[in-house]
PDB file of C-alpha atoms in Angstrom:
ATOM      1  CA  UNK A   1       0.000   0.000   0.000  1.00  0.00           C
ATOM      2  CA  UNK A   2       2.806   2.189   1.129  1.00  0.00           C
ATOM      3  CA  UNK A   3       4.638   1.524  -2.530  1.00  0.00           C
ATOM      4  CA  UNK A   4       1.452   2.373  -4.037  1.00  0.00           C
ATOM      5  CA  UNK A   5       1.009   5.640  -2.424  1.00  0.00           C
ATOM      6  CA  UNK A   6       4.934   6.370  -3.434  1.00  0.00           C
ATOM      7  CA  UNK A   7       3.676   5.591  -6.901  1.00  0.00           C
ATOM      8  CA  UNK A   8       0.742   7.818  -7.146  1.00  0.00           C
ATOM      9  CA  UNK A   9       2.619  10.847  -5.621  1.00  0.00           C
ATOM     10  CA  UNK A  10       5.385  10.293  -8.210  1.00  0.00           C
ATOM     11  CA  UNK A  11       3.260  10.300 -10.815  1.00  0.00           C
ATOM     12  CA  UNK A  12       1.420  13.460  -9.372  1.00  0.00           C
ATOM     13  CA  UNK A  13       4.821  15.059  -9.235  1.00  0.00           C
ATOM     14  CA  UNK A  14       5.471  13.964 -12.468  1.00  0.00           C
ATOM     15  CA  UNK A  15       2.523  15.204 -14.296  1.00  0.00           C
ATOM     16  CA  UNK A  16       2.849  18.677 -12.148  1.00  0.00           C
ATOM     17  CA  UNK A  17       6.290  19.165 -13.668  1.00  0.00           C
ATOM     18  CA  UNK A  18       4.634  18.530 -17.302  1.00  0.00           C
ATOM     19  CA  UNK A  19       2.363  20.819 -16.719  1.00  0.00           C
ATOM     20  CA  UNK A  20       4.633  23.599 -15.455  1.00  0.00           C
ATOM     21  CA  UNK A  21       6.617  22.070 -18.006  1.00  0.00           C
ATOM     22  CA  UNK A  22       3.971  23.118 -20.672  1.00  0.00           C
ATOM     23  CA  UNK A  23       3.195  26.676 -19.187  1.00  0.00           C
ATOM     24  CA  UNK A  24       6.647  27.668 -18.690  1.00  0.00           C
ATOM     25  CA  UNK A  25       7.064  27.070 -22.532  1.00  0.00           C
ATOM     26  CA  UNK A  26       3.818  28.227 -23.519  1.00  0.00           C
ATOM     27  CA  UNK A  27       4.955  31.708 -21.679  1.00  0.00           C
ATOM     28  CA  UNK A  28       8.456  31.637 -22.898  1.00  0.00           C
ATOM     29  CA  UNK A  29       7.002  31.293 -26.409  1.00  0.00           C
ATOM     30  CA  UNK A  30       4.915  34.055 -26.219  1.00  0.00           C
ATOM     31  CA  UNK A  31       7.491  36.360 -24.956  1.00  0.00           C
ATOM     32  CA  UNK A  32       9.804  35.245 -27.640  1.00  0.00           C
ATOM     33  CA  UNK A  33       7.252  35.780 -30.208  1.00  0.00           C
ATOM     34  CA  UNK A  34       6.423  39.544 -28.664  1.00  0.00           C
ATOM     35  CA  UNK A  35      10.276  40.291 -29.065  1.00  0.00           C
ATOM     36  CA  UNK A  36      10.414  38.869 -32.016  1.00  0.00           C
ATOM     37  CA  UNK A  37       7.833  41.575 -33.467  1.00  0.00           C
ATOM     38  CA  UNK A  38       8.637  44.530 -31.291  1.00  0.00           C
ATOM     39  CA  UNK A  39      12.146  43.744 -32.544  1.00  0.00           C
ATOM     40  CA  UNK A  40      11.249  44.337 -36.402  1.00  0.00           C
ATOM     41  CA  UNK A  41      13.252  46.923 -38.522  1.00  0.00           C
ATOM     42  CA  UNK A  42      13.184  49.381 -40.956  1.00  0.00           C
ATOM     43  CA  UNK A  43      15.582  49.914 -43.766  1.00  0.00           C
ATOM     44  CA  UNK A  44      15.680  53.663 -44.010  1.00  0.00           C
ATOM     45  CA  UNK A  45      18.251  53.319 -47.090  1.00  0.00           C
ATOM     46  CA  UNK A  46      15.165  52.659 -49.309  1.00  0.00           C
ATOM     47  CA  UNK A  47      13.848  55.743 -48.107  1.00  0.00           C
ATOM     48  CA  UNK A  48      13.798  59.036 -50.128  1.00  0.00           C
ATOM     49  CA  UNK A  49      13.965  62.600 -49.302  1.00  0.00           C
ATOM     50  CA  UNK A  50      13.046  65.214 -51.963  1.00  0.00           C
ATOM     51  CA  UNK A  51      11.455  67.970 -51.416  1.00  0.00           C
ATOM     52  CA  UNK A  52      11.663  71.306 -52.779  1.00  0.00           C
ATOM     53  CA  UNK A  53      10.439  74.039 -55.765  1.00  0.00           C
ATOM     54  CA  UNK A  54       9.865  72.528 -58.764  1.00  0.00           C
ATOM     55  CA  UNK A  55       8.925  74.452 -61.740  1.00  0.00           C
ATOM     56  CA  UNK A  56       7.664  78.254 -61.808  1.00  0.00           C
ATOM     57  CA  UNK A  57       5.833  80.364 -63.753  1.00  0.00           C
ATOM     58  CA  UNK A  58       5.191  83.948 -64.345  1.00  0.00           C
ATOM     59  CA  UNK A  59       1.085  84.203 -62.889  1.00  0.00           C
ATOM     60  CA  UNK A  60      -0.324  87.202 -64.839  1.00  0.00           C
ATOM     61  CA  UNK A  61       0.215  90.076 -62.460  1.00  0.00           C
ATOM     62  CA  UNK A  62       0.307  93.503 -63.740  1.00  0.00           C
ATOM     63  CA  UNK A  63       4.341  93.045 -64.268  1.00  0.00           C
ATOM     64  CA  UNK A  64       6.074  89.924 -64.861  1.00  0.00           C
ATOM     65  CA  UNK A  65       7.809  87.855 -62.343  1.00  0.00           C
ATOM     66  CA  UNK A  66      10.705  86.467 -63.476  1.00  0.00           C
ATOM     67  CA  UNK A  67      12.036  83.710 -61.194  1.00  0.00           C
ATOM     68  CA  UNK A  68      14.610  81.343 -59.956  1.00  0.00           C
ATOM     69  CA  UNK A  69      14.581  78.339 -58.272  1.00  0.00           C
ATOM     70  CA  UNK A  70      17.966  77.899 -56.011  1.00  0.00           C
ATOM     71  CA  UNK A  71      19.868  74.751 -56.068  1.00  0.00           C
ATOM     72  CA  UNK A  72      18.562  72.993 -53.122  1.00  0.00           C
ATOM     73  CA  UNK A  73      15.365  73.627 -54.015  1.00  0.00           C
ATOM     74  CA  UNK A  74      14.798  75.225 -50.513  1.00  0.00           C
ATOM     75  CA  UNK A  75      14.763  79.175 -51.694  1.00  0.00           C
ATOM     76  CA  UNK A  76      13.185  80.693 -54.927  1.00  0.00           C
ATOM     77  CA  UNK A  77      13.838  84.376 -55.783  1.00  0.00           C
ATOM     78  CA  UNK A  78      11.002  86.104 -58.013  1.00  0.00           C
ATOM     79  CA  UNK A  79      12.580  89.596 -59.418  1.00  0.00           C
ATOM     80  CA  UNK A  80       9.495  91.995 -59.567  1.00  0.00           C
ATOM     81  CA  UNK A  81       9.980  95.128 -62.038  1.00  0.00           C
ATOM     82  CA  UNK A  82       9.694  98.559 -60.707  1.00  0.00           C
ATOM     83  CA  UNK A  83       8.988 100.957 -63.367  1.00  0.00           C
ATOM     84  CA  UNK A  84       8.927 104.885 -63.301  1.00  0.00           C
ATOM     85  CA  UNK A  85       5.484 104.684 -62.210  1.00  0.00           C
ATOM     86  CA  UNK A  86       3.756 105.933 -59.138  1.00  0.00           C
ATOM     87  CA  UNK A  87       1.316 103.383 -59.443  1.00  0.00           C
ATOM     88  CA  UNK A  88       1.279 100.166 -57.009  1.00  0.00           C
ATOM     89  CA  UNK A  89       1.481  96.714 -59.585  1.00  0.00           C
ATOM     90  CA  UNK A  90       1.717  93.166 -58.858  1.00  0.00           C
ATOM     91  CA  UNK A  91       3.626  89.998 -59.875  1.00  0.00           C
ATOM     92  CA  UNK A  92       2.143  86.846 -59.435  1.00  0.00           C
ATOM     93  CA  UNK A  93       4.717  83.206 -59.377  1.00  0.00           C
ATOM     94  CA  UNK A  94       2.990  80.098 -59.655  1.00  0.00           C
ATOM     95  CA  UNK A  95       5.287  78.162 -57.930  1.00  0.00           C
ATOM     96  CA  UNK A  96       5.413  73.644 -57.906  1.00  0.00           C
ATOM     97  CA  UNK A  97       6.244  72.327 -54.349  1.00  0.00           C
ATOM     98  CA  UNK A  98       7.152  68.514 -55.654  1.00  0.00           C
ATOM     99  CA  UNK A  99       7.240  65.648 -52.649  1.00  0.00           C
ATOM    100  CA  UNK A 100       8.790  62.982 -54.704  1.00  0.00           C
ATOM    101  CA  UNK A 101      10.001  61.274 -51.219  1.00  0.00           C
ATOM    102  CA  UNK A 102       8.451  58.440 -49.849  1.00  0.00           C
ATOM    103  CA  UNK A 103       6.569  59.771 -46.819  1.00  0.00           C
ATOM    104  CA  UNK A 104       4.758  63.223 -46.328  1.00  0.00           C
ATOM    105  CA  UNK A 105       6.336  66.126 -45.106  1.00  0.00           C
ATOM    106  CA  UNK A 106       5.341  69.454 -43.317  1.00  0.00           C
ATOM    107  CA  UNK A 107       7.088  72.944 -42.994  1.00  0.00           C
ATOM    108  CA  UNK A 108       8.909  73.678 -40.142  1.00  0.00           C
ATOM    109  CA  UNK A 109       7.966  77.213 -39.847  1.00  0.00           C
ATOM    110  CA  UNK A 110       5.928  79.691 -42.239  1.00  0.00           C
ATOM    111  CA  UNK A 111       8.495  80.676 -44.876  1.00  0.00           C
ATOM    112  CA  UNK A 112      10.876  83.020 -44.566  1.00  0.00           C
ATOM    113  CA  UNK A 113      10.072  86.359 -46.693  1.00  0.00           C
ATOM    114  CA  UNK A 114      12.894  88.879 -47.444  1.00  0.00           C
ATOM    115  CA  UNK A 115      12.847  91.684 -49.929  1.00  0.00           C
ATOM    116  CA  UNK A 116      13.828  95.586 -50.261  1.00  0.00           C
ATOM    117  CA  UNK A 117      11.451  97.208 -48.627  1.00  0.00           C
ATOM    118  CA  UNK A 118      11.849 100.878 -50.325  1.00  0.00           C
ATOM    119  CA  UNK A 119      10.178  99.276 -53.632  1.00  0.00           C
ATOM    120  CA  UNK A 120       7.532  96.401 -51.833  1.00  0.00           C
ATOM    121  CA  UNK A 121       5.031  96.598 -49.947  1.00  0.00           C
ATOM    122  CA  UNK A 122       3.805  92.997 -49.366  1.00  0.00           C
ATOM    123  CA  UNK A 123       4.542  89.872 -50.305  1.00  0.00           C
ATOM    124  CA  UNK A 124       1.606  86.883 -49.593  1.00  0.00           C
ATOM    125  CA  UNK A 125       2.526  83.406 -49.852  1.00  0.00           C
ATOM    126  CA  UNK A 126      -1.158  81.105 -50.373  1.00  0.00           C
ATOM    127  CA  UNK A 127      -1.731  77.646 -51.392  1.00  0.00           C
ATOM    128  CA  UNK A 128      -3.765  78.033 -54.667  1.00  0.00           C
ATOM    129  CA  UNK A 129      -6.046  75.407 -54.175  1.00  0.00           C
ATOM    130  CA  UNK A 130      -7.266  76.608 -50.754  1.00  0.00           C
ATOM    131  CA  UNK A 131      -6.057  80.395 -50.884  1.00  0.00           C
ATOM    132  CA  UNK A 132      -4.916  79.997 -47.435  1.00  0.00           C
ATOM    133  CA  UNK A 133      -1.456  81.540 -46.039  1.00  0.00           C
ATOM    134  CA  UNK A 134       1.101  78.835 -46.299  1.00  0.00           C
ATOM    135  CA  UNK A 135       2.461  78.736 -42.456  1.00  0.00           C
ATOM    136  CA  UNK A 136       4.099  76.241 -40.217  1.00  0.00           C
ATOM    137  CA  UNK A 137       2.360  72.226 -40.314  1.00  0.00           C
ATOM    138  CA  UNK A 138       1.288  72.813 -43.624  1.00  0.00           C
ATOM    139  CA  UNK A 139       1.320  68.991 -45.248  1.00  0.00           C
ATOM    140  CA  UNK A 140       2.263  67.748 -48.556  1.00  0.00           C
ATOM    141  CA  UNK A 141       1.759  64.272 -49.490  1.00  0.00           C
ATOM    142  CA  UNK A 142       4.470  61.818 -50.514  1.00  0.00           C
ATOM    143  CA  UNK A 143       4.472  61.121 -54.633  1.00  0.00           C
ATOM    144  CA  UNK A 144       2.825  64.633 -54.465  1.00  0.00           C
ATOM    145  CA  UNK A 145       2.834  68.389 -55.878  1.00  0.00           C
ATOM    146  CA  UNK A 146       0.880  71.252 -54.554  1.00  0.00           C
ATOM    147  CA  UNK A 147       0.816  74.704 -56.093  1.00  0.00           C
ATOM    148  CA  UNK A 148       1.612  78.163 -53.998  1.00  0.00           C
ATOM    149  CA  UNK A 149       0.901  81.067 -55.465  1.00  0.00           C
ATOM    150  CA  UNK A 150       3.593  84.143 -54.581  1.00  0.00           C
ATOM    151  CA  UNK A 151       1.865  87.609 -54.520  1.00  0.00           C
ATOM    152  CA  UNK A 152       4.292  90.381 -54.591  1.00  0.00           C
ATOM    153  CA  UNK A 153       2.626  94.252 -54.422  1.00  0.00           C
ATOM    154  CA  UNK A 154       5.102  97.106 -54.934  1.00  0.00           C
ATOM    155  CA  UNK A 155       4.358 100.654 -53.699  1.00  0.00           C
ATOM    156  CA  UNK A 156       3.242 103.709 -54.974  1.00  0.00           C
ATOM    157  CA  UNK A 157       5.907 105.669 -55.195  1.00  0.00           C
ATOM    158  CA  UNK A 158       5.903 109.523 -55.251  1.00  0.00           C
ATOM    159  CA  UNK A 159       7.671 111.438 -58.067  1.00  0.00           C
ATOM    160  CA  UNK A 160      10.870 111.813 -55.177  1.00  0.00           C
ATOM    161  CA  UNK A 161      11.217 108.172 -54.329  1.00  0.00           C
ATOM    162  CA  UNK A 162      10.549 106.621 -58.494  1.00  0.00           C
ATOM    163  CA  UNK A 163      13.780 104.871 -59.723  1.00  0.00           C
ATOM    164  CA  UNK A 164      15.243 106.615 -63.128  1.00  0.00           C
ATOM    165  CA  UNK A 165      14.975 103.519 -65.069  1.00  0.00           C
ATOM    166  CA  UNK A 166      13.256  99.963 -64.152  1.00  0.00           C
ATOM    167  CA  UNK A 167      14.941  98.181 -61.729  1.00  0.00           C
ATOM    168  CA  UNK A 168      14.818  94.279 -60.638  1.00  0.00           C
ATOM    169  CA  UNK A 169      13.471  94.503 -56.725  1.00  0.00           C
ATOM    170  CA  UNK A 170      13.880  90.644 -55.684  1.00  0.00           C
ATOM    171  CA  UNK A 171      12.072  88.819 -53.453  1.00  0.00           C
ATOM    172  CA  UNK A 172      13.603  85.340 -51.462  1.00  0.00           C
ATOM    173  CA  UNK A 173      11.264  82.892 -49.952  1.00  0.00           C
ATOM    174  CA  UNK A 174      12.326  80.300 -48.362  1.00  0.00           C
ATOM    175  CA  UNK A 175      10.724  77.029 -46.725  1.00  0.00           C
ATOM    176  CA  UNK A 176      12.071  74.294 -44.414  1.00  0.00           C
ATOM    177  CA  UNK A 177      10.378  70.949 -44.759  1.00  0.00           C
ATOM    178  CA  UNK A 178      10.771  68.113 -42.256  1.00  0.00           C
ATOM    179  CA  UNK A 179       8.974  64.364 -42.240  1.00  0.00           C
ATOM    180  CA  UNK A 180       5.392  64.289 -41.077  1.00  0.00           C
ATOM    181  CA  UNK A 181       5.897  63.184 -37.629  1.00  0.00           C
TER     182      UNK A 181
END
């Protein structure tokens, strides 16, 4: 009887350790299989970044705007004509903002404006689609191009302040774009 009992609380100990047995794997399974997914990776060398001006055109102001687009695509300058006129005139750029990376982007900030401020009066950066300022957050769309349209209003000048012949005034703006976060 005594060799019986020995036998039955063997084989209770025995089927307790295969069944902690089984848990202890069934756990360590799952936690391998968690790792194993929190653990994935990304190859960012399949990634691309470009972002920038594209093309520009002249957008039927009163006086042409003749543009250029800098090299890293990051600053255009639009040269607005300031005649012997005292009247105020505009130049219009219809300027390309081309995403060809592979995620969207935002700006930074709101562009940075600069231009001579004895000949301009204001310069008004809008998305044409929307006609809304173009300012800090503003989104564009990987594989995507949105248009901005660059308003440029010179002054009216008196007959002591009027330049002798046309002049170029120029006008830099500049945007920082960083991935959509």
């Amino acid at each position: 009887m005594r060799q019986t009992n020995n036998k039955k609380e063997v084989k209770k100990i025995i089927i307790l350790g295969a069944i902690l047995l089984t848990i202890g794997l069934g756990i360590g399974y799952a936690i391998l299989s968690e790792q194993l997914k929190l653990n994935g990776s990304v190859n960012y060398n399949s990634m691309n970044w470009e972002i920038g001006f594209a093309t520009v055109s002249d957008g039927n102001g009163s006086v042409v705007a003749n543009t250029a687009v800098s090299e890293d695509k990051k600053t255009i300058t639009i040269n607005c004509n300031v005649g012997t006129s005292t009247k105020s005139e505009t130049c219009i750029a219809k300027v390309q903002i081309a995403n060809n990376s592979t995620f969207a982007v935002e700006l930074e900030s709101a562009p940075e404006i600069t231009f001579n401020q004895s000949y301009i009066e204001s310069v008004t950066a809008k998305w044409s689609d929307t006609s809304s300022n173009i300012g800090a957050s503003d989104t564009v769309n990987a594989s995507t191009a949105k248009e901005a349209l660059i308003t440029i209003t010179t002054k009216k000048l008196d007959e002591n302040t009027l330049p002798t012949e046309e002049i170029n005034a120029p006008v830099n703006v500049t945007m920082n774009w960083i991935e959509k976060k």
